[in-house]
CSV table of C-alpha atoms in Angstrom, one decimal:
chain,number,residue,atom,x,y,z
A,24,MET,CA,0.0,0.0,0.0
A,25,PRO,CA,1.3,3.5,-0.7
A,26,PRO,CA,2.6,5.0,2.5
A,27,GLY,CA,0.5,7.4,4.5
A,28,ASP,CA,-3.2,8.3,4.3
A,29,HIS,CA,-5.2,9.3,1.3
A,30,GLY,CA,-6.4,12.9,1.9
A,31,GLN,CA,-7.6,16.0,0.2
A,32,GLY,CA,-7.9,19.6,1.1
A,33,GLY,CA,-6.0,22.9,1.3
A,34,ASP,CA,-4.3,23.0,4.6
A,35,SER,CA,-0.7,21.7,5.2
A,36,SER,CA,-1.7,18.6,7.1
A,37,SER,CA,-4.1,17.4,4.3
A,38,SER,CA,-1.5,18.4,1.7
A,39,SER,CA,1.0,16.2,3.4
A,40,ALA,CA,-1.5,13.3,3.5
A,41,ALA,CA,-2.3,13.8,-0.1
A,42,TYR,CA,1.4,13.8,-1.0
A,43,SER,CA,2.1,10.7,0.9
A,44,SER,CA,-0.6,8.8,-1.0
A,45,PHE,CA,0.5,10.1,-4.4
A,46,LEU,CA,-2.3,12.6,-5.1
A,47,PHE,CA,-2.6,13.0,-8.9
A,48,ILE,CA,-4.7,15.0,-11.3
A,49,ASP,CA,-6.1,13.2,-14.3
A,50,GLY,CA,-4.7,14.9,-17.5
A,51,THR,CA,-2.5,17.9,-17.9
A,52,VAL,CA,-2.7,20.8,-15.5
A,53,GLU,CA,-1.1,24.0,-16.9
A,54,GLY,CA,-0.9,27.8,-16.3
A,55,ASP,CA,-3.6,29.2,-14.0
A,56,ASP,CA,-5.1,25.8,-13.4
A,57,PHE,CA,-1.7,24.5,-12.1
A,58,ALA,CA,-1.3,27.7,-10.0
A,59,THR,CA,-4.7,27.0,-8.4
A,60,PHE,CA,-3.7,23.4,-7.8
A,61,ARG,CA,-0.5,24.5,-6.2
A,62,GLN,CA,-2.3,27.0,-4.0
A,63,ARG,CA,-4.9,24.4,-2.9
A,64,PHE,CA,-2.6,21.5,-2.2
A,65,GLY,CA,0.7,23.2,-1.5
A,66,ASP,CA,4.2,23.2,-3.0
A,67,GLU,CA,5.1,19.7,-1.8
A,68,VAL,CA,2.1,18.1,-3.5
A,69,ALA,CA,2.5,20.2,-6.7
A,70,ASP,CA,6.2,19.4,-7.0
A,71,ARG,CA,5.3,15.7,-6.6
A,72,MET,CA,2.7,15.9,-9.3
A,73,GLU,CA,5.1,17.5,-11.7
A,74,TYR,CA,7.7,14.8,-10.9
A,75,LEU,CA,5.2,12.0,-11.6
A,76,ARG,CA,3.9,13.8,-14.8
A,77,ASP,CA,7.4,14.2,-16.1
A,78,LEU,CA,8.8,10.7,-15.3
A,79,GLY,CA,8.6,9.3,-18.8
A,80,GLY,CA,10.0,6.1,-17.4
A,81,ARG,CA,9.3,2.6,-18.5
A,82,THR,CA,5.9,1.4,-19.5
A,83,LEU,CA,4.2,-1.7,-18.3
A,84,THR,CA,4.8,-4.8,-20.4
A,85,GLU,CA,1.7,-6.6,-21.8
A,86,ASP,CA,2.2,-9.4,-19.1
A,87,GLU,CA,2.2,-6.7,-16.4
A,88,ARG,CA,-0.9,-5.0,-17.9
A,89,ALA,CA,-2.7,-8.4,-18.0
A,90,ALA,CA,-1.8,-9.1,-14.4
A,91,VAL,CA,-3.1,-5.7,-13.2
A,92,ARG,CA,-6.4,-6.2,-15.1
A,93,GLU,CA,-6.8,-9.7,-13.7
A,94,THR,CA,-6.0,-8.6,-10.2
A,95,MET,CA,-8.3,-5.5,-10.3
A,96,ALA,CA,-11.3,-7.3,-12.0
A,97,PRO,CA,-12.8,-9.0,-8.9
A,98,VAL,CA,-12.5,-5.9,-6.8
A,99,LEU,CA,-14.2,-3.8,-9.5
A,100,ARG,CA,-17.0,-6.5,-9.7
A,101,ASP,CA,-17.6,-6.1,-6.0
A,102,ILE,CA,-17.7,-2.3,-6.3
A,103,GLU,CA,-20.2,-2.5,-9.0
A,104,ALA,CA,-22.3,-5.2,-7.3
A,105,SER,CA,-22.5,-3.2,-4.1
A,106,GLY,CA,-23.5,0.0,-5.8
A,107,ALA,CA,-20.4,1.8,-4.5
A,108,ILE,CA,-18.4,4.4,-6.5
A,109,LEU,CA,-16.7,2.9,-9.5
A,110,PRO,CA,-13.3,4.5,-10.1
A,111,ARG,CA,-11.7,5.4,-13.4
A,112,THR,CA,-8.4,3.6,-13.7
A,113,ARG,CA,-5.1,3.7,-15.6
A,114,GLU,CA,-2.3,1.1,-15.6
A,115,GLN,CA,1.0,2.8,-15.0
A,116,PRO,CA,4.3,1.8,-13.4
A,117,TYR,CA,5.6,3.5,-10.3
A,118,GLU,CA,9.3,4.5,-10.5
A,119,ASP,CA,9.4,4.9,-6.7
A,120,VAL,CA,8.7,1.3,-5.9
A,121,GLY,CA,10.9,-0.4,-8.4
A,122,ASP,CA,10.6,-2.6,-11.4
A,123,GLU,CA,9.1,-5.5,-9.5
A,124,SER,CA,5.8,-3.7,-9.1
A,125,ALA,CA,3.1,-2.7,-11.4
A,126,GLY,CA,0.3,-0.4,-10.6
A,127,VAL,CA,-2.9,1.3,-11.3
A,128,TRP,CA,-4.1,4.9,-10.7
A,129,VAL,CA,-7.7,5.2,-9.5
A,130,TRP,CA,-9.6,8.5,-9.9
A,131,GLY,CA,-12.7,9.9,-8.3
A,132,SER,CA,-15.2,12.3,-10.0
A,133,ASP,CA,-13.3,15.4,-8.7
A,134,GLY,CA,-10.2,14.4,-10.7
A,135,THR,CA,-8.0,13.5,-7.8
A,136,GLY,CA,-6.6,10.1,-7.6
A,137,MET,CA,-4.5,7.6,-5.7
A,138,GLY,CA,-1.8,5.2,-6.9
A,139,LEU,CA,-2.2,1.6,-6.0
A,140,VAL,CA,0.7,-0.8,-6.0
A,141,MET,CA,0.7,-4.5,-6.8
A,142,SER,CA,3.8,-6.7,-6.4
A,143,SER,CA,4.4,-9.1,-9.2
A,144,ALA,CA,6.1,-11.5,-6.8
A,145,ASN,CA,3.0,-12.4,-4.8
A,146,LEU,CA,0.6,-15.3,-5.4
A,147,ALA,CA,-2.6,-14.3,-7.3
A,148,ALA,CA,-4.7,-14.3,-4.2
A,149,GLU,CA,-2.2,-12.2,-2.3
A,150,ARG,CA,-2.2,-9.6,-5.1
A,151,VAL,CA,-6.0,-9.4,-5.1
A,152,VAL,CA,-6.0,-9.0,-1.3
A,153,ARG,CA,-3.3,-6.3,-1.4
A,154,LEU,CA,-5.1,-4.4,-4.1
A,155,ALA,CA,-8.5,-4.8,-2.4
A,156,GLU,CA,-7.1,-3.2,0.8
A,157,GLN,CA,-5.9,-0.2,-1.2
A,158,VAL,CA,-9.1,0.1,-3.2
A,159,GLN,CA,-11.1,-0.2,0.0
A,160,GLU,CA,-9.2,2.8,1.5
A,161,TRP,CA,-9.9,4.8,-1.7
A,162,GLU,CA,-13.6,3.7,-1.8
A,163,ILE,CA,-14.2,4.7,1.9
A,164,GLU,CA,-12.7,8.2,1.2
A,165,GLU,CA,-14.8,8.6,-1.9
A,166,LEU,CA,-18.1,7.5,-0.2
A,167,ALA,CA,-17.4,9.8,2.7
A,168,ALA,CA,-16.8,12.8,0.3
A,169,VAL,CA,-20.3,12.4,-1.1
A,170,ALA,CA,-21.9,11.9,2.3
A,171,ARG,CA,-22.7,8.2,1.7
A,172,SER,CA,-22.1,5.4,4.3
A,173,ALA,CA,-18.3,5.0,4.3
A,174,THR,CA,-18.4,1.4,5.2
A,175,TRP,CA,-17.2,-0.6,2.1
A,176,PRO,CA,-17.9,-3.4,1.6
A,177,GLU,CA,-20.4,-3.5,4.4
A,178,CYS,CA,-20.6,-6.6,6.5
A,179,PRO,CA,-23.9,-8.3,5.7
A,180,ASP,CA,-23.9,-10.0,9.1
A,181,HIS,CA,-23.6,-6.7,11.0
A,182,PRO,CA,-25.2,-3.9,8.9
A,183,ASN,CA,-24.3,-0.3,9.6
A,184,SER,CA,-21.4,-1.5,11.7
A,185,HIS,CA,-18.1,-2.2,9.9
A,186,PRO,CA,-16.6,-3.1,6.6
A,187,LEU,CA,-15.4,-6.6,5.6
A,188,ASP,CA,-11.6,-7.4,5.7
A,189,PRO,CA,-9.9,-8.8,2.6
A,190,MET,CA,-7.7,-11.8,3.3
A,191,VAL,CA,-6.3,-15.0,1.8
A,192,GLY,CA,-8.5,-17.8,3.0
A,193,ASP,CA,-8.6,-21.5,2.5
A,194,LYS,CA,-7.3,-23.0,-0.7
A,195,ASN,CA,-5.4,-19.7,-1.4
A,196,ALA,CA,-8.5,-17.8,-2.3
A,197,ALA,CA,-8.9,-14.1,-1.8
A,198,VAL,CA,-12.0,-13.6,0.4
A,199,TRP,CA,-14.0,-11.0,2.3
A,200,ARG,CA,-14.4,-11.9,6.0
A,201,CYS,CA,-16.2,-10.3,9.0
A,202,PRO,CA,-13.5,-8.9,11.3
A,203,ARG,CA,-15.7,-9.4,14.3
A,204,THR,CA,-16.5,-13.1,13.9
A,205,GLY,CA,-13.9,-14.2,11.3
A,206,HIS,CA,-16.7,-15.6,9.2
A,207,VAL,CA,-15.8,-15.7,5.5
A,208,ILE,CA,-18.6,-14.0,3.6
A,209,CYS,CA,-17.5,-14.8,0.0
A,210,GLU,CA,-14.6,-14.7,-2.4
A,211,ILE,CA,-13.5,-11.3,-3.5
A,212,GLY,CA,-15.4,-10.7,-6.8
A,213,ALA,CA,-18.5,-12.6,-5.6
A,214,LEU,CA,-20.3,-10.0,-3.4
A,215,GLY,CA,-23.1,-9.8,-6.0
A,216,SER,CA,-23.9,-13.5,-5.5
A,217,TYR,CA,-23.8,-13.5,-1.6
A,218,ARG,CA,-27.2,-14.0,-0.1
């Protein structure tokens, strides 16, 4: 998971949080728009954005792109099945975490985003769980920003109480489980079929 908390806002503490989770603006920000961005999020975040925008480093291989899509697919199915906020995504490597990782950017409707990291060294179920943890953090922030219940995915055994935890379960399957009882609810990607 990228270090720090995902945050937004204009003060220095939220700028620092936004920086630590790789805040990013979709598309090119130039001139007055960039000056406004710098004023809102601060120099540290703006400098980080310029650095990421200008990286021009390696691109993901087709195998890495396929792995990112395969890993992200069950998490996106659960977002859609639960009626939560579906992010826009873009596959892109992260120079900061080395060549052994691939990643994906997720964006909300306001154009801000968060970089998610997936290690290519992990088993498939571990990659799904790690990505689910990061998407869960992003989803909770997005839901809270639009004044919706920020519990995703909500535990069906304890409504209005807590989100499910992603974990590797039996038979190396990526699953959602209740953190209170340890009861496995379903595999990640199967929330829509849970009754």
